[in-house]
CSV table of C-alpha atoms in Angstrom, one decimal:
chain,number,residue,atom,x,y,z
A,19,UNK,CA,0.0,0.0,0.0
A,20,UNK,CA,1.3,3.4,-0.9
A,21,UNK,CA,2.2,5.7,2.0
A,22,UNK,CA,0.1,8.9,1.7
A,23,UNK,CA,2.7,10.8,3.6
A,24,UNK,CA,5.1,10.7,0.7
A,25,UNK,CA,2.6,12.2,-1.7
A,26,UNK,CA,2.9,16.0,-1.7
A,27,UNK,CA,-0.8,16.3,-2.5
A,28,UNK,CA,-1.7,14.9,0.9
A,29,UNK,CA,0.7,17.2,2.8
A,30,UNK,CA,-1.9,19.8,3.3
A,31,UNK,CA,-0.4,21.2,6.5
A,32,UNK,CA,3.1,22.1,7.4
A,33,UNK,CA,4.9,21.6,10.7
A,34,UNK,CA,3.3,24.9,12.1
A,35,UNK,CA,-0.2,23.7,11.5
A,36,UNK,CA,-0.8,26.1,8.7
A,37,UNK,CA,-2.1,25.2,5.3
A,38,UNK,CA,0.6,24.9,2.7
A,39,UNK,CA,0.3,24.7,-1.1
A,40,UNK,CA,2.7,25.3,-4.0
A,41,UNK,CA,0.1,27.6,-5.6
A,42,UNK,CA,-0.2,29.7,-2.4
A,43,UNK,CA,3.6,30.1,-2.2
A,44,UNK,CA,3.7,31.1,-5.8
A,45,UNK,CA,1.1,33.7,-5.3
A,46,UNK,CA,2.9,35.1,-2.3
A,47,UNK,CA,6.1,35.3,-4.3
A,48,UNK,CA,4.3,37.1,-7.2
A,49,UNK,CA,2.8,39.6,-4.7
A,50,UNK,CA,6.2,40.4,-3.3
A,51,UNK,CA,7.6,41.1,-6.7
A,52,UNK,CA,4.8,43.4,-7.7
A,53,UNK,CA,5.3,47.1,-6.9
A,54,UNK,CA,2.9,48.6,-4.3
A,55,UNK,CA,0.1,50.6,-5.9
A,56,UNK,CA,-0.4,54.2,-4.7
A,57,UNK,CA,-4.0,55.5,-4.8
A,58,UNK,CA,-4.8,58.6,-6.8
A,59,UNK,CA,-5.9,60.5,-3.7
A,60,UNK,CA,-2.5,59.9,-2.1
A,61,UNK,CA,-0.7,61.1,-5.2
A,62,UNK,CA,-2.8,64.2,-5.3
A,63,UNK,CA,-2.3,64.9,-1.7
A,64,UNK,CA,1.4,64.5,-2.0
A,65,UNK,CA,1.7,66.6,-5.1
A,66,UNK,CA,-0.5,69.3,-3.6
A,67,UNK,CA,0.9,69.6,-0.1
A,68,UNK,CA,4.2,67.8,-0.3
A,69,UNK,CA,6.1,66.0,2.5
A,70,UNK,CA,9.0,66.8,4.8
A,71,UNK,CA,12.2,64.7,5.0
A,72,UNK,CA,10.6,62.6,7.7
A,73,UNK,CA,7.5,61.9,5.5
A,74,UNK,CA,5.2,64.2,7.4
A,75,UNK,CA,2.5,65.8,5.2
A,76,UNK,CA,2.7,69.5,4.7
A,77,UNK,CA,-0.5,71.7,4.9
A,78,UNK,CA,-0.1,75.3,3.7
A,79,UNK,CA,3.6,75.3,4.4
A,80,UNK,CA,3.5,73.8,7.9
A,81,UNK,CA,3.7,70.3,9.2
A,82,UNK,CA,0.4,68.8,10.4
A,83,UNK,CA,0.4,68.6,14.1
A,84,UNK,CA,3.0,71.3,14.5
A,85,UNK,CA,2.2,74.8,15.9
A,86,UNK,CA,1.4,77.4,13.2
A,87,UNK,CA,4.0,80.1,12.7
A,88,UNK,CA,3.2,83.6,13.9
A,89,UNK,CA,2.1,86.2,11.4
A,90,UNK,CA,3.5,89.7,10.9
A,91,UNK,CA,1.6,92.9,11.8
A,92,UNK,CA,-0.4,94.4,8.9
A,93,UNK,CA,1.5,97.7,9.1
A,94,UNK,CA,4.7,98.7,10.7
A,95,UNK,CA,5.0,100.8,13.9
A,96,UNK,CA,5.8,104.1,12.1
A,97,UNK,CA,3.3,103.8,9.2
A,98,UNK,CA,1.3,106.6,10.7
A,99,UNK,CA,-0.9,107.2,7.6
A,100,UNK,CA,-1.4,103.5,6.9
A,101,UNK,CA,-1.7,102.3,3.4
A,102,UNK,CA,-3.6,103.4,0.3
A,103,UNK,CA,-6.2,100.7,0.3
A,104,UNK,CA,-9.8,100.2,1.3
A,105,UNK,CA,-8.9,101.1,4.9
A,106,UNK,CA,-7.3,104.4,3.8
A,107,UNK,CA,-9.9,106.7,5.4
A,108,UNK,CA,-9.9,104.6,8.6
A,109,UNK,CA,-6.1,104.9,8.8
A,110,UNK,CA,-6.4,108.7,8.5
A,111,UNK,CA,-9.0,108.7,11.3
A,112,UNK,CA,-6.7,106.6,13.4
A,113,UNK,CA,-3.8,109.0,12.8
A,114,UNK,CA,-5.9,112.0,13.8
A,115,UNK,CA,-7.3,110.4,16.9
A,116,UNK,CA,-3.9,109.2,18.1
A,117,UNK,CA,-2.4,112.7,17.7
A,118,UNK,CA,-5.3,114.7,19.2
A,119,UNK,CA,-7.3,112.4,21.5
A,120,UNK,CA,-5.3,109.2,22.3
A,121,UNK,CA,-7.8,108.4,25.1
A,122,UNK,CA,-10.6,108.0,22.5
A,123,UNK,CA,-8.4,105.8,20.2
A,124,UNK,CA,-7.5,103.6,23.2
A,125,UNK,CA,-11.1,103.2,24.2
A,126,UNK,CA,-12.1,102.4,20.6
A,127,UNK,CA,-9.4,99.7,20.5
A,128,UNK,CA,-10.6,98.2,23.8
A,129,UNK,CA,-14.2,98.2,22.6
A,130,UNK,CA,-13.4,96.4,19.4
A,131,UNK,CA,-11.1,94.0,21.1
A,132,UNK,CA,-13.5,93.2,24.0
A,133,UNK,CA,-16.9,93.8,22.4
A,134,UNK,CA,-18.6,94.2,25.7
A,135,UNK,CA,-21.0,97.0,26.8
A,136,UNK,CA,-19.3,99.8,28.7
A,137,UNK,CA,-15.8,99.0,27.5
A,138,UNK,CA,-15.2,102.2,25.6
A,139,UNK,CA,-16.3,104.5,28.5
A,140,UNK,CA,-14.4,102.7,31.2
A,141,UNK,CA,-11.1,102.5,29.3
A,142,UNK,CA,-11.4,106.0,27.8
A,143,UNK,CA,-12.1,107.7,31.2
A,144,UNK,CA,-9.4,105.7,33.0
A,145,UNK,CA,-6.8,106.6,30.3
A,146,UNK,CA,-7.9,110.3,30.4
A,147,UNK,CA,-7.5,110.4,34.2
A,148,UNK,CA,-4.0,109.0,34.0
A,149,UNK,CA,-3.1,111.3,31.2
A,150,UNK,CA,-4.2,114.4,33.2
A,151,UNK,CA,-2.3,113.2,36.3
A,152,UNK,CA,0.9,112.5,34.3
A,153,UNK,CA,0.7,115.7,32.3
A,154,UNK,CA,0.0,117.9,35.4
A,155,UNK,CA,2.4,116.5,38.0
A,156,UNK,CA,5.0,114.6,36.0
A,157,UNK,CA,5.4,116.8,33.0
A,158,UNK,CA,4.2,114.2,30.4
A,159,UNK,CA,2.1,111.3,29.5
A,160,UNK,CA,4.1,108.7,31.4
A,161,UNK,CA,1.4,107.0,33.4
A,162,UNK,CA,-1.0,106.0,30.7
A,163,UNK,CA,1.4,103.6,29.0
A,164,UNK,CA,1.5,101.5,32.1
A,165,UNK,CA,-2.2,101.2,31.8
A,166,UNK,CA,-2.5,100.7,28.0
A,167,UNK,CA,0.4,98.3,27.2
A,168,UNK,CA,-1.5,95.1,28.1
A,169,UNK,CA,-3.8,95.7,25.2
A,170,UNK,CA,-0.9,95.3,22.8
A,171,UNK,CA,-0.1,91.9,24.4
A,172,UNK,CA,-3.8,90.9,24.1
A,173,UNK,CA,-3.8,91.8,20.4
A,174,UNK,CA,-0.6,89.9,19.8
A,175,UNK,CA,-1.9,86.8,21.5
A,176,UNK,CA,-5.4,86.9,20.0
A,177,UNK,CA,-4.2,87.2,16.3
A,178,UNK,CA,-1.0,85.2,16.8
A,179,UNK,CA,1.2,88.1,15.8
A,180,UNK,CA,5.0,88.0,16.2
A,181,UNK,CA,6.6,90.2,18.8
A,182,UNK,CA,9.7,92.4,18.8
A,183,UNK,CA,12.0,89.5,19.9
A,184,UNK,CA,10.8,87.3,17.1
A,185,UNK,CA,11.0,90.1,14.6
A,186,UNK,CA,14.6,90.8,15.6
A,187,UNK,CA,15.5,87.1,15.5
A,188,UNK,CA,14.0,86.9,12.0
A,189,UNK,CA,15.7,90.0,10.7
A,190,UNK,CA,19.2,89.9,12.3
A,191,UNK,CA,19.3,86.6,14.1
A,192,UNK,CA,19.6,88.0,17.7
A,193,UNK,CA,17.5,87.1,20.7
A,194,UNK,CA,17.6,83.4,19.6
A,195,UNK,CA,17.9,82.1,23.1
A,196,UNK,CA,14.7,83.9,24.2
A,197,UNK,CA,12.7,82.8,21.1
A,198,UNK,CA,13.5,79.1,21.7
A,199,UNK,CA,12.0,78.9,25.2
A,200,UNK,CA,8.3,79.7,25.3
A,201,UNK,CA,8.2,81.2,28.8
A,202,UNK,CA,11.2,83.4,28.3
A,203,UNK,CA,9.9,84.5,24.9
A,204,UNK,CA,6.6,85.6,26.3
A,205,UNK,CA,8.3,87.5,29.2
A,206,UNK,CA,10.6,89.2,26.7
A,207,UNK,CA,7.7,90.1,24.4
A,208,UNK,CA,5.7,91.6,27.3
A,209,UNK,CA,8.7,93.7,28.2
A,210,UNK,CA,9.0,94.8,24.6
A,211,UNK,CA,5.2,95.7,24.5
A,212,UNK,CA,5.7,97.9,27.5
A,213,UNK,CA,8.8,99.6,26.0
A,214,UNK,CA,7.0,100.2,22.8
A,215,UNK,CA,4.1,101.9,24.6
A,216,UNK,CA,6.4,103.9,26.8
A,217,UNK,CA,8.8,105.3,24.2
A,218,UNK,CA,6.5,105.3,21.1
A,219,UNK,CA,3.1,105.5,22.7
A,220,UNK,CA,1.1,107.3,20.0
A,221,UNK,CA,2.6,105.1,17.2
A,222,UNK,CA,1.8,102.0,19.2
A,223,UNK,CA,-1.8,103.0,19.7
A,224,UNK,CA,-2.2,103.8,16.0
A,225,UNK,CA,-0.6,100.5,14.9
A,226,UNK,CA,-2.9,98.5,17.2
A,227,UNK,CA,-5.9,100.4,15.9
A,228,UNK,CA,-5.0,99.7,12.3
A,229,UNK,CA,-4.6,96.0,13.0
A,230,UNK,CA,-7.9,95.7,14.9
A,231,UNK,CA,-9.8,97.6,12.2
A,232,UNK,CA,-8.5,95.2,9.5
A,233,UNK,CA,-9.4,92.1,11.5
A,234,UNK,CA,-12.5,92.9,13.7
A,235,UNK,CA,-15.7,94.6,12.8
A,236,UNK,CA,-17.1,97.4,14.9
A,237,UNK,CA,-19.4,96.0,17.7
A,238,UNK,CA,-22.2,98.0,16.1
A,239,UNK,CA,-22.2,95.7,13.1
A,240,UNK,CA,-22.6,92.6,15.2
A,241,UNK,CA,-26.3,93.2,15.6
A,242,UNK,CA,-28.7,90.5,14.3
A,243,UNK,CA,-30.6,91.4,11.1
A,244,UNK,CA,-34.2,92.4,11.5
A,245,UNK,CA,-36.8,91.0,9.1
A,246,UNK,CA,-39.4,93.6,8.2
A,247,UNK,CA,-42.7,92.4,6.7
A,248,UNK,CA,-44.4,94.9,4.5
A,249,UNK,CA,-48.0,94.1,3.8
A,250,UNK,CA,-49.1,94.2,0.1
A,251,UNK,CA,-51.0,97.2,-1.1
A,252,UNK,CA,-54.6,97.3,-2.1
A,253,UNK,CA,-55.4,95.6,-5.4
A,254,UNK,CA,-58.3,96.4,-7.6
A,255,UNK,CA,-59.5,94.3,-10.5
A,256,UNK,CA,-60.2,96.3,-13.6
A,257,UNK,CA,-63.4,95.6,-15.5
A,258,UNK,CA,-63.4,95.7,-19.2
A,259,UNK,CA,-65.9,97.9,-21.0
């Protein structure tokens, strides 16, 4: 009698207990030789966004999962008249308010930034009081910048704007040690915000006002639209002669 163990057709299982077949092995070898297919969506995504050296996908120039880079201010500190664009008239108004009535400009900035009732009056009157005390007893507007500089920090954080340390590091490469550490960078940026308000107070208020007006609507435009129903007029049916 023929021993079935010598017949390869009856050796349906290998030593590991898994099914073995010459056809199965051939198919596996063929699959290993075939190149891996890449879907059209993956090709489109790679071509559109690209990848880094480590293979991480890029979205709009930044790695997915990494923090977004800070943006620059819309106008520089000494662009008093702003730019000749759709905000040209608003920039002129900002320049006049900053030169004549900085308390009104600061209250307007706080109102647009906070968008809460009573913000303009409280900030404007507080600024005006400090302005009068500093001008009367100290010979200049040296108290109001201590009160107004936190608004610059709030604007920078809200719109993810780069500070003075980051701008210096980008332009000339200095302040690199402060930029790398997040806590030191924020402390340095807050100190620079105060220095900007203290030494270039009017220009700082105007720059902040231009930035807010380009990014935030006036609180008066945030009202809900009102639907007005107008009844139809009287209609009369004409009668033919």
